[in-house]
PDB file of C-alpha atoms in Angstrom:
ATOM      1  CA  MET Z 166     -17.329  14.609  -8.185  1.00 74.00           C
ATOM      2  CA  VAL Z 167     -16.941  13.872  -4.469  1.00 79.00           C
ATOM      3  CA  GLN Z 168     -19.460  16.606  -3.560  1.00 79.00           C
ATOM      4  CA  GLY Z 169     -21.921  15.171  -6.078  1.00 76.00           C
ATOM      5  CA  PHE Z 170     -21.499  11.731  -4.545  1.00 72.00           C
ATOM      6  CA  LYS Z 171     -22.067  13.144  -1.041  1.00 69.00           C
ATOM      7  CA  ASP Z 172     -25.242  14.903  -2.214  1.00 69.00           C
ATOM      8  CA  PHE Z 173     -26.409  11.649  -3.826  1.00 67.00           C
ATOM      9  CA  ILE Z 174     -25.858   9.723  -0.596  1.00 63.00           C
ATOM     10  CA  MET Z 175     -27.653  12.299   1.551  1.00 66.00           C
ATOM     11  CA  ARG Z 176     -30.772  12.521  -0.642  1.00 65.00           C
ATOM     12  CA  GLY Z 177     -33.657  10.378   0.485  1.00 60.00           C
ATOM     13  CA  ASN Z 178     -35.640   9.377  -2.564  1.00 59.00           C
ATOM     14  CA  VAL Z 179     -37.018   6.186  -3.999  1.00 52.00           C
ATOM     15  CA  VAL Z 180     -34.278   5.657  -6.585  1.00 59.00           C
ATOM     16  CA  ASP Z 181     -31.586   5.724  -3.902  1.00 61.00           C
ATOM     17  CA  LEU Z 182     -33.587   3.281  -1.815  1.00 69.00           C
ATOM     18  CA  ALA Z 183     -34.008   0.946  -4.786  1.00 67.00           C
ATOM     19  CA  VAL Z 184     -30.276   1.037  -5.504  1.00 68.00           C
ATOM     20  CA  GLY Z 185     -29.577   0.228  -1.851  1.00 74.00           C
ATOM     21  CA  ILE Z 186     -31.947  -2.727  -1.903  1.00 81.00           C
ATOM     22  CA  VAL Z 187     -30.385  -4.157  -5.069  1.00 79.00           C
ATOM     23  CA  ILE Z 188     -26.858  -3.763  -3.702  1.00 79.00           C
ATOM     24  CA  GLY Z 189     -27.928  -5.254  -0.371  1.00 79.00           C
ATOM     25  CA  ALA Z 190     -29.482  -8.260  -2.091  1.00 83.00           C
ATOM     26  CA  ALA Z 191     -26.354  -8.816  -4.191  1.00 83.00           C
ATOM     27  CA  PHE Z 192     -24.137  -8.493  -1.129  1.00 82.00           C
ATOM     28  CA  THR Z 193     -26.308 -10.914   0.840  1.00 83.00           C
ATOM     29  CA  THR Z 194     -25.864 -13.445  -1.968  1.00 85.00           C
ATOM     30  CA  VAL Z 195     -22.084 -13.088  -1.732  1.00 85.00           C
ATOM     31  CA  VAL Z 196     -22.094 -13.508   2.056  1.00 85.00           C
ATOM     32  CA  THR Z 197     -24.442 -16.502   1.819  1.00 84.00           C
ATOM     33  CA  ALA Z 198     -22.167 -18.190  -0.732  1.00 86.00           C
ATOM     34  CA  PHE Z 199     -19.148 -17.538   1.507  1.00 86.00           C
ATOM     35  CA  THR Z 200     -20.793 -18.975   4.607  1.00 82.00           C
ATOM     36  CA  LYS Z 201     -22.233 -21.976   2.760  1.00 81.00           C
ATOM     37  CA  GLY Z 202     -18.947 -22.695   0.999  1.00 84.00           C
ATOM     38  CA  PHE Z 203     -16.510 -22.123   3.880  1.00 83.00           C
ATOM     39  CA  ILE Z 204     -18.153 -21.558   7.246  1.00 81.00           C
ATOM     40  CA  GLN Z 205     -20.785 -24.304   7.178  1.00 78.00           C
ATOM     41  CA  PRO Z 206     -18.266 -27.036   6.245  1.00 79.00           C
ATOM     42  CA  LEU Z 207     -16.067 -25.895   9.156  1.00 81.00           C
ATOM     43  CA  ILE Z 208     -19.047 -26.102  11.529  1.00 76.00           C
ATOM     44  CA  GLN Z 209     -19.841 -29.566  10.198  1.00 75.00           C
ATOM     45  CA  LEU Z 210     -16.217 -30.715  10.669  1.00 78.00           C
ATOM     46  CA  MET Z 211     -16.148 -29.448  14.263  1.00 75.00           C
ATOM     47  CA  GLY Z 212     -19.473 -31.138  14.992  1.00 68.00           C
ATOM     48  CA  GLY Z 213     -18.545 -34.522  13.585  1.00 64.00           C
ATOM     49  CA  GLY Z 214     -18.550 -34.108   9.838  1.00 60.00           C
ATOM     50  CA  LYS Z 215     -18.613 -37.797   9.016  1.00 61.00           C
ATOM     51  CA  GLY Z 216     -21.469 -39.826   7.689  1.00 58.00           C
ATOM     52  CA  VAL Z 217     -24.533 -38.983   5.657  1.00 58.00           C
ATOM     53  CA  HIS Z 218     -25.789 -36.039   7.745  1.00 62.00           C
ATOM     54  CA  PRO Z 219     -22.863 -33.970   9.057  1.00 69.00           C
ATOM     55  CA  GLY Z 220     -23.731 -31.001  11.272  1.00 68.00           C
ATOM     56  CA  THR Z 221     -26.961 -32.529  12.524  1.00 72.00           C
ATOM     57  CA  TRP Z 222     -28.143 -34.594  15.428  1.00 71.00           C
ATOM     58  CA  HIS Z 223     -31.098 -36.946  15.633  1.00 71.00           C
ATOM     59  CA  VAL Z 224     -33.655 -37.448  18.360  1.00 77.00           C
ATOM     60  CA  ARG Z 225     -36.235 -40.189  17.738  1.00 82.00           C
ATOM     61  CA  ASN Z 226     -35.570 -40.076  13.989  1.00 80.00           C
ATOM     62  CA  VAL Z 227     -36.061 -36.278  13.864  1.00 79.00           C
ATOM     63  CA  GLU Z 228     -33.130 -34.383  12.350  1.00 76.00           C
ATOM     64  CA  PHE Z 229     -31.901 -31.130  13.928  1.00 78.00           C
ATOM     65  CA  ASP Z 230     -29.682 -29.260  11.447  1.00 78.00           C
ATOM     66  CA  TYR Z 231     -27.705 -26.972  13.742  1.00 78.00           C
ATOM     67  CA  SER Z 232     -25.033 -26.210  11.125  1.00 78.00           C
ATOM     68  CA  SER Z 233     -27.570 -24.472   8.852  1.00 79.00           C
ATOM     69  CA  PHE Z 234     -28.854 -22.443  11.807  1.00 82.00           C
ATOM     70  CA  LEU Z 235     -25.347 -21.355  12.826  1.00 83.00           C
ATOM     71  CA  ASN Z 236     -24.601 -20.588   9.183  1.00 81.00           C
ATOM     72  CA  SER Z 237     -27.655 -18.285   8.999  1.00 83.00           C
ATOM     73  CA  ILE Z 238     -26.601 -16.462  12.182  1.00 86.00           C
ATOM     74  CA  ILE Z 239     -23.085 -15.924  10.826  1.00 86.00           C
ATOM     75  CA  THR Z 240     -24.491 -14.704   7.478  1.00 83.00           C
ATOM     76  CA  PHE Z 241     -26.694 -12.194   9.282  1.00 85.00           C
ATOM     77  CA  LEU Z 242     -23.850 -10.946  11.506  1.00 87.00           C
ATOM     78  CA  ILE Z 243     -21.436 -10.492   8.579  1.00 86.00           C
ATOM     79  CA  THR Z 244     -24.068  -8.662   6.498  1.00 82.00           C
ATOM     80  CA  ALA Z 245     -25.103  -6.417   9.395  1.00 83.00           C
ATOM     81  CA  ALA Z 246     -21.489  -5.598  10.311  1.00 86.00           C
ATOM     82  CA  VAL Z 247     -20.508  -4.695   6.757  1.00 83.00           C
ATOM     83  CA  LEU Z 248     -23.612  -2.548   6.236  1.00 79.00           C
ATOM     84  CA  TYR Z 249     -22.996  -0.778   9.536  1.00 83.00           C
ATOM     85  CA  PHE Z 250     -19.303  -0.079   8.922  1.00 86.00           C
ATOM     86  CA  LEU Z 251     -19.607   0.780   5.210  1.00 81.00           C
ATOM     87  CA  VAL Z 252     -22.960   2.613   5.139  1.00 77.00           C
ATOM     88  CA  VAL Z 253     -24.399   3.613   8.529  1.00 79.00           C
ATOM     89  CA  TYR Z 254     -21.222   4.716  10.292  1.00 86.00           C
ATOM     90  CA  PRO Z 255     -19.894   6.892   7.410  1.00 83.00           C
ATOM     91  CA  LEU Z 256     -23.301   8.543   6.940  1.00 80.00           C
ATOM     92  CA  ASN Z 257     -23.537   9.241  10.678  1.00 83.00           C
ATOM     93  CA  MET Z 258     -20.053  10.772  10.634  1.00 86.00           C
ATOM     94  CA  LEU Z 259     -20.975  12.948   7.634  1.00 81.00           C
ATOM     95  CA  ALA Z 260     -24.199  14.083   9.341  1.00 80.00           C
ATOM     96  CA  GLU Z 261     -22.209  14.926  12.484  1.00 84.00           C
ATOM     97  CA  ARG Z 262     -19.697  16.957  10.451  1.00 82.00           C
ATOM     98  CA  ARG Z 263     -22.538  18.833   8.782  1.00 78.00           C
ATOM     99  CA  ARG Z 264     -24.136  19.497  12.158  1.00 81.00           C
ATOM    100  CA  ARG Z 265     -20.876  20.979  13.446  1.00 83.00           C
ATOM    101  CA  GLY Z 266     -20.547  23.069  10.285  1.00 78.00           C
ATOM    102  CA  GLU Z 267     -17.421  21.341   8.964  1.00 73.00           C
ATOM    103  CA  GLU Z 268     -19.209  20.039   5.887  1.00 66.00           C
ATOM    104  CA  PRO Z 269     -21.414  22.267   3.716  1.00 69.00           C
ATOM    105  CA  PRO Z 270     -25.096  21.287   3.554  1.00 66.00           C
ATOM    106  CA  PRO Z 271     -26.508  19.937   0.279  1.00 69.00           C
ATOM    107  CA  ALA Z 272     -27.283  22.522  -2.396  1.00 74.00           C
ATOM    108  CA  ALA Z 273     -30.728  24.127  -2.413  1.00 79.00           C
ATOM    109  CA  PRO Z 274     -33.243  22.784  -4.938  1.00 80.00           C
ATOM    110  CA  SER Z 275     -33.296  24.378  -8.390  1.00 84.00           C
ATOM    111  CA  GLU Z 276     -35.776  27.106  -9.336  1.00 86.00           C
ATOM    112  CA  GLU Z 277     -37.801  24.599 -11.375  1.00 86.00           C
ATOM    113  CA  ILE Z 278     -38.228  22.315  -8.376  1.00 86.00           C
ATOM    114  CA  VAL Z 279     -39.268  25.242  -6.155  1.00 86.00           C
ATOM    115  CA  LEU Z 280     -41.806  26.376  -8.784  1.00 88.00           C
ATOM    116  CA  LEU Z 281     -43.258  22.870  -9.178  1.00 88.00           C
ATOM    117  CA  THR Z 282     -43.527  22.546  -5.403  1.00 88.00           C
ATOM    118  CA  GLN Z 283     -45.413  25.855  -5.208  1.00 90.00           C
ATOM    119  CA  ILE Z 284     -47.792  24.735  -7.983  1.00 90.00           C
ATOM    120  CA  ARG Z 285     -48.422  21.439  -6.192  1.00 90.00           C
ATOM    121  CA  ASP Z 286     -49.117  23.223  -2.901  1.00 89.00           C
ATOM    122  CA  ALA Z 287     -51.496  25.674  -4.636  1.00 89.00           C
ATOM    123  CA  LEU Z 288     -53.416  22.802  -6.232  1.00 89.00           C
ATOM    124  CA  VAL Z 289     -53.706  20.993  -2.904  1.00 86.00           C
ATOM    125  CA  ALA Z 290     -54.859  24.200  -1.191  1.00 86.00           C
ATOM    126  CA  GLY Z 291     -57.407  24.783  -4.003  1.00 83.00           C
ATOM    127  CA  ARG Z 292     -58.857  21.295  -3.553  1.00 80.00           C
ATOM    128  CA  ALA Z 293     -59.111  21.759   0.207  1.00 73.00           C
ATOM    129  CA  SER Z 294     -60.833  25.148  -0.119  1.00 74.00           C
ATOM    130  CA  SER Z 295     -63.335  23.856  -2.700  1.00 71.00           C
ATOM    131  CA  ALA Z 296     -64.214  20.931  -0.401  1.00 66.00           C
ATOM    132  CA  THR Z 297     -64.726  23.360   2.483  1.00 67.00           C
ATOM    133  CA  HIS Z 298     -66.857  25.601   0.223  1.00 64.00           C
ATOM    134  CA  ARG Z 299     -69.044  22.629  -0.822  1.00 64.00           C
ATOM    135  CA  GLU Z 300     -69.591  21.639   2.803  1.00 66.00           C
ATOM    136  CA  ALA Z 301     -70.599  25.211   3.682  1.00 64.00           C
ATOM    137  CA  ARG Z 302     -73.206  25.220   0.848  1.00 65.00           C
ATOM    138  CA  GLY Z 303     -74.987  22.141   2.057  1.00 64.00           C
ATOM    139  CA  GLY Z 304     -72.827  19.167   2.395  1.00 58.00           C
ATOM    140  CA  ASN Z 305     -72.285  16.329   0.026  1.00 58.00           C
ATOM    141  CA  GLU Z 306     -73.046  17.812  -3.367  1.00 57.00           C
ATOM    142  CA  GLU Z 307     -71.163  16.156  -6.145  1.00 60.00           C
ATOM    143  CA  PRO Z 308     -69.253  18.390  -8.542  1.00 60.00           C
ATOM    144  CA  PRO Z 309     -70.725  18.644 -12.049  1.00 61.00           C
ATOM    145  CA  ARG Z 310     -69.629  15.954 -14.475  1.00 66.00           C
ATOM    146  CA  TYR Z 311     -68.591  16.872 -17.954  1.00 66.00           C
ATOM    147  CA  ARG Z 312     -68.939  14.593 -20.926  1.00 58.00           C
TER     148      ARG Z 312
END
């Protein structure tokens, strides 16, 4: 099970990326709720949290909301730190262990995947050679159309 999880983490496909984006969005929501519910009120208390507009200052009737700005910075720093320490750092350590040979590399693709890859490459090569053949015969002839 652990090896399967490691292989899942080390693959780079669209499904893994989509899962990461969804988890990141959910985590950002949690961090935002934490900073809005706890950190921003603390910033407002330290900056004079009394009155109608705590955590702001006014210059010529223009409001500057510094508590929301500080809250956004703290949200970003918490999110970045957690992603670094829970995702980036462990993956870098695993890649380093694999580079040193302490961790086995991911399993080779199955025979079906290899066969499909060869078919795809043959089709691409066939298209390229037919385009080259058309150009050699006189340029921009269109292939025949079948009805």
